[in-house]
Coordinates of C-alpha atoms in Angstrom, one line a residue:
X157 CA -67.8 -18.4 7.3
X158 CA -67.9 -14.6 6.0
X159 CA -71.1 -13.5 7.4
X160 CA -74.2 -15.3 8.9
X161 CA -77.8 -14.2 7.7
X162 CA -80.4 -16.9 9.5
X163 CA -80.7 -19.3 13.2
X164 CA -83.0 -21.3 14.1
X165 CA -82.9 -22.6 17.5
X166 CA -85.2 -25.6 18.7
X167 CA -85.3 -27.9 21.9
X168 CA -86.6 -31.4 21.4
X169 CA -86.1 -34.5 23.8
X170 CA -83.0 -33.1 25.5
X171 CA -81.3 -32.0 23.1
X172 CA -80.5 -28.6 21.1
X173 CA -81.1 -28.2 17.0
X174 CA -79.1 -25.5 15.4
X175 CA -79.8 -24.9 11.9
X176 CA -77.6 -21.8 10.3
X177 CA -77.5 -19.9 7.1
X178 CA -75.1 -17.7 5.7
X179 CA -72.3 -16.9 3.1
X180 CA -68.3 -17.5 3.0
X181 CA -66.4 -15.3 0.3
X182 CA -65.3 -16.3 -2.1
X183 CA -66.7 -20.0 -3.2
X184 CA -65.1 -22.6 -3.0
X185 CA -65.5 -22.7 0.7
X186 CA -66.8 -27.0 1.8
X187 CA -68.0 -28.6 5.1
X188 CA -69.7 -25.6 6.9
X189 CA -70.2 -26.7 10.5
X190 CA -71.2 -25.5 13.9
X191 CA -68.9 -25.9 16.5
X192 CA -69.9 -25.3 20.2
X193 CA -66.9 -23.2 22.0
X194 CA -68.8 -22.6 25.2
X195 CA -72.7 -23.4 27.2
X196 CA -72.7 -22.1 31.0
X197 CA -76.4 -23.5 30.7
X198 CA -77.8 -20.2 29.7
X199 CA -76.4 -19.1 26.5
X200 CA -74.7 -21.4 24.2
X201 CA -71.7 -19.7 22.0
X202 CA -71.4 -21.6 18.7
X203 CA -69.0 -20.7 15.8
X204 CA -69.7 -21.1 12.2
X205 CA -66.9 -22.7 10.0
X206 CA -66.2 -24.0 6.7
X207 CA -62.9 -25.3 5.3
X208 CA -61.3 -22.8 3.1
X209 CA -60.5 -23.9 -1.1
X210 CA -57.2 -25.0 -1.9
X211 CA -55.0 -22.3 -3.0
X212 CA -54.8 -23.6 -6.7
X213 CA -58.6 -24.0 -6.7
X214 CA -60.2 -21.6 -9.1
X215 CA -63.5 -19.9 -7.0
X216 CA -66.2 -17.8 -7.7
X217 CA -65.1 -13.8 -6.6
X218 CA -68.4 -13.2 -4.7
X219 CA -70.9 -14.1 -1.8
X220 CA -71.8 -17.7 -1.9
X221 CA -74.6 -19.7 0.4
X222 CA -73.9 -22.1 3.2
X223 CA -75.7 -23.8 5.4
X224 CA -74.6 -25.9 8.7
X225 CA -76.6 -28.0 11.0
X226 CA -76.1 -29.8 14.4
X227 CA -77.5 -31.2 17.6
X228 CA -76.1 -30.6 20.7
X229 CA -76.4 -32.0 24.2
X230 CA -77.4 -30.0 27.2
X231 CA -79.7 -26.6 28.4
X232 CA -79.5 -23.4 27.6
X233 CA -82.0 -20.9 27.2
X234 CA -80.3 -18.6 24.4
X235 CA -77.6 -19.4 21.2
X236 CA -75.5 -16.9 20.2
X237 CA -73.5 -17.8 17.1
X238 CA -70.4 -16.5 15.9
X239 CA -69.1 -15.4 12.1
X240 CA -66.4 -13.7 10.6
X241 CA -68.1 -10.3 9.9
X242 CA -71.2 -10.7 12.1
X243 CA -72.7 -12.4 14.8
X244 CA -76.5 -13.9 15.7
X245 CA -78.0 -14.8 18.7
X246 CA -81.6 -16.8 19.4
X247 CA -83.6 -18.0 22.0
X248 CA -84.3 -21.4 22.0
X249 CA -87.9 -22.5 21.4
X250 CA -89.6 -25.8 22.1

């Protein structure tokens, strides 16, 4: 993912709710996901993918939305999130 431009962090019966927003360039980009790559049990580091177009796909030149979600297993008391061009981090929040 190009750049990431929301995160919303929420703790709920044990478990961790990531919701993300941001933009991959160019389109064509599908199946935006989180993917946790490390929680020392106080700050969670997630990174925001998508899987690129094919190369004979034809794709809109220009910044298009995305959005991800996912639950997650486990305590921490901050999410910091990881994109291509930029980076977010959040506390969580009951």
């Amino acid at each position: 993912v190009f750049k990431i431009d929301s995160l919303i962090v929420t703790r709920k019966a044990g478990v961790i709710q990531l919701k993300a927003k941001g933009a991959v360039q160019p389109g064509g980009w599908t199946k935006a996901r989180l993917r946790l790559l490390h929680n020392d049990g106080r700050v969670m580091t997630v990174e925001f993918l998508a899987t690129p177009p094919s190369p004979e796909m034809t794709v809109i030149d220009g910044l298009v939305p995305v959005a991800a979600n996912a639950v997650v297993k486990g305590r921490a008391s901050s999410v910091h999130v990881l994109a291509d061009q930029n980076e977010m981090t959040s506390e969580v929040t009951r």
